[in-house]
Short mmCIF file of C-alpha atoms in Angstrom, two decimals:
data_model
loop_
_atom_site.label_atom_id
_atom_site.label_comp_id
_atom_site.label_asym_id
_atom_site.label_seq_id
_atom_site.Cartn_x
_atom_site.Cartn_y
_atom_site.Cartn_z
CA UNK A 1 73.65 83.43 112.61
CA UNK A 2 73.90 82.99 108.78
CA UNK A 3 72.40 79.64 108.92
CA UNK A 4 69.05 81.16 110.37
CA UNK A 5 68.77 83.28 107.10
CA UNK A 6 68.84 80.14 104.91
CA UNK A 7 65.67 78.96 103.34
CA UNK A 8 64.73 75.28 104.23
CA UNK A 9 66.39 74.00 101.12
CA UNK A 10 69.37 76.53 101.37
CA UNK A 11 72.99 75.52 101.62
CA UNK A 12 75.89 77.45 102.99
CA UNK A 13 79.43 76.28 102.30
CA UNK A 14 82.37 77.84 104.07
CA UNK A 15 86.07 77.28 103.35
CA UNK A 16 88.44 77.79 106.25
CA UNK A 17 92.23 77.19 106.31
CA UNK A 18 93.15 74.81 109.00
CA UNK A 19 96.15 76.36 110.75
CA UNK A 20 96.97 73.06 112.75
CA UNK A 21 97.91 71.51 109.35
CA UNK A 22 99.80 74.33 107.80
CA UNK A 23 103.44 74.25 106.73
CA UNK A 24 105.86 74.12 109.56
CA UNK A 25 108.85 76.29 108.69
CA UNK A 26 111.30 74.03 110.46
CA UNK A 27 110.50 71.30 107.91
CA UNK A 28 111.85 73.51 105.28
CA UNK A 29 115.28 73.40 106.80
CA UNK A 30 117.84 70.53 106.86
CA UNK A 31 117.92 69.56 110.48
CA UNK A 32 121.59 68.63 110.21
CA UNK A 33 122.40 72.22 109.71
CA UNK A 34 121.67 73.08 113.32
CA UNK A 35 122.80 71.69 116.54
CA UNK A 36 120.61 68.70 117.68
CA UNK A 37 119.44 70.56 120.88
CA UNK A 38 118.75 73.85 119.04
CA UNK A 39 116.82 71.90 116.40
CA UNK A 40 114.51 70.15 118.97
CA UNK A 41 113.84 73.31 120.72
CA UNK A 42 113.02 75.06 117.38
CA UNK A 43 110.61 72.13 116.63
CA UNK A 44 109.05 72.42 120.14
CA UNK A 45 108.63 76.20 119.87
CA UNK A 46 106.95 76.02 116.45
CA UNK A 47 104.62 73.25 117.32
CA UNK A 48 103.69 75.07 120.40
CA UNK A 49 102.17 77.70 118.19
CA UNK A 50 99.55 75.36 116.97
CA UNK A 51 98.72 73.64 120.29
CA UNK A 52 98.14 76.91 122.28
CA UNK A 53 94.83 76.28 123.94
CA UNK A 54 94.42 80.08 124.49
CA UNK A 55 94.64 80.92 120.82
CA UNK A 56 91.52 80.05 118.88
CA UNK A 57 93.16 81.44 115.69
CA UNK A 58 95.48 78.41 115.30
CA UNK A 59 94.54 75.67 117.93
CA UNK A 60 91.82 73.89 116.10
CA UNK A 61 91.50 71.22 113.34
CA UNK A 62 88.58 69.81 111.23
CA UNK A 63 87.18 67.56 113.98
CA UNK A 64 86.99 70.47 116.31
CA UNK A 65 85.45 72.73 113.75
CA UNK A 66 82.66 70.08 113.26
CA UNK A 67 82.03 69.86 117.03
CA UNK A 68 81.77 73.71 117.17
CA UNK A 69 79.05 73.77 114.55
CA UNK A 70 77.23 70.76 115.98
CA UNK A 71 77.35 72.35 119.49
CA UNK A 72 75.08 75.10 118.35
CA UNK A 73 72.67 72.72 116.74
CA UNK A 74 73.76 72.81 113.15
CA UNK A 75 74.11 69.66 111.11
CA UNK A 76 77.22 69.88 109.00
CA UNK A 77 79.28 68.00 106.67
CA UNK A 78 83.12 68.80 106.90
CA UNK A 79 85.57 67.65 104.31
CA UNK A 80 89.45 68.57 104.55
CA UNK A 81 91.55 68.98 101.41
CA UNK A 82 95.30 69.01 101.79
CA UNK A 83 97.29 70.67 99.14
CA UNK A 84 100.81 71.56 98.08
CA UNK A 85 101.46 74.88 96.44
CA UNK A 86 104.72 76.61 95.39
CA UNK A 87 105.92 79.46 97.56
CA UNK A 88 108.84 81.65 96.61
CA UNK A 89 110.74 82.63 99.65
CA UNK A 90 111.53 86.43 99.48
CA UNK A 91 113.46 88.72 101.67
CA UNK A 92 110.24 90.46 102.71
CA UNK A 93 108.73 87.10 103.75
CA UNK A 94 111.74 86.14 105.97
CA UNK A 95 111.70 89.64 107.48
CA UNK A 96 107.96 89.26 108.38
CA UNK A 97 108.72 85.78 109.96
CA UNK A 98 111.54 87.23 112.03
CA UNK A 99 110.10 90.69 112.77
CA UNK A 100 110.26 91.83 116.40
CA UNK A 101 106.81 93.43 116.10
CA UNK A 102 103.87 92.18 113.96
CA UNK A 103 101.67 94.41 111.62
CA UNK A 104 98.70 92.13 112.51
CA UNK A 105 98.82 92.47 116.35
CA UNK A 106 99.60 88.72 116.44
CA UNK A 107 103.03 87.49 117.60
CA UNK A 108 105.49 86.99 114.84
CA UNK A 109 107.25 83.57 114.24
CA UNK A 110 110.27 85.09 116.07
CA UNK A 111 108.20 86.15 118.99
CA UNK A 112 106.98 82.52 119.32
CA UNK A 113 110.44 81.25 118.98
CA UNK A 114 111.66 83.53 121.87
CA UNK A 115 109.64 81.48 124.20
CA UNK A 116 112.24 78.57 123.69
CA UNK A 117 115.27 80.12 122.09
CA UNK A 118 117.75 82.95 122.98
CA UNK A 119 118.11 86.03 120.83
CA UNK A 120 121.42 84.52 119.49
CA UNK A 121 119.73 81.24 118.66
CA UNK A 122 116.92 83.05 116.83
CA UNK A 123 119.46 84.97 114.94
CA UNK A 124 121.36 81.64 114.02
CA UNK A 125 118.09 80.11 112.86
CA UNK A 126 117.20 83.24 110.77
CA UNK A 127 120.67 83.21 109.14
CA UNK A 128 120.02 79.50 108.29
CA UNK A 129 116.69 80.31 106.75
CA UNK A 130 118.44 82.94 104.61
CA UNK A 131 121.27 80.79 103.53
CA UNK A 132 119.00 77.75 102.81
CA UNK A 133 115.82 79.29 101.56
CA UNK A 134 116.14 82.88 100.24
CA UNK A 135 115.10 83.09 96.62
CA UNK A 136 114.16 79.45 96.63
CA UNK A 137 110.69 77.93 95.65
CA UNK A 138 109.39 75.53 98.16
CA UNK A 139 106.42 73.08 98.45
CA UNK A 140 104.01 74.65 100.93
CA UNK A 141 101.63 72.32 102.76
CA UNK A 142 98.12 73.57 103.71
CA UNK A 143 94.64 72.24 104.39
CA UNK A 144 91.34 73.61 103.85
CA UNK A 145 88.12 72.56 105.58
CA UNK A 146 85.00 72.78 103.59
CA UNK A 147 82.03 72.93 105.84
CA UNK A 148 78.49 72.47 104.32
CA UNK A 149 75.66 73.66 106.47
#
């Protein structure tokens, strides 16, 4: 454990992106452009990504991070900083979101959507992303937890 290597007066600061508070793609779309039922299932499918109790890569927030450190006996200060950055939506980015296979061995956005949407509905959603967002620059929400040990 890194904390054991610190001198008595040493400090370790970690910065970790908080996935539970990352930008939701559905929020970039005008919900009126989709059927009400399809939009609601899109929202449910995407929100399910960040509440999957079996996926520690995305299912935690700042409070849970603090508890994890404290549970191993470390006193920590945790601050969360939310930010907006500009993100340009490229064809490659949309292709990555809607890929049927992921280069990272993690499910793609489309793979998650497939739990709630049919292939045809995913195609409709992808086409809406292309029509609405391709070559646009959008505000991208994120949060970073700064952990001081």
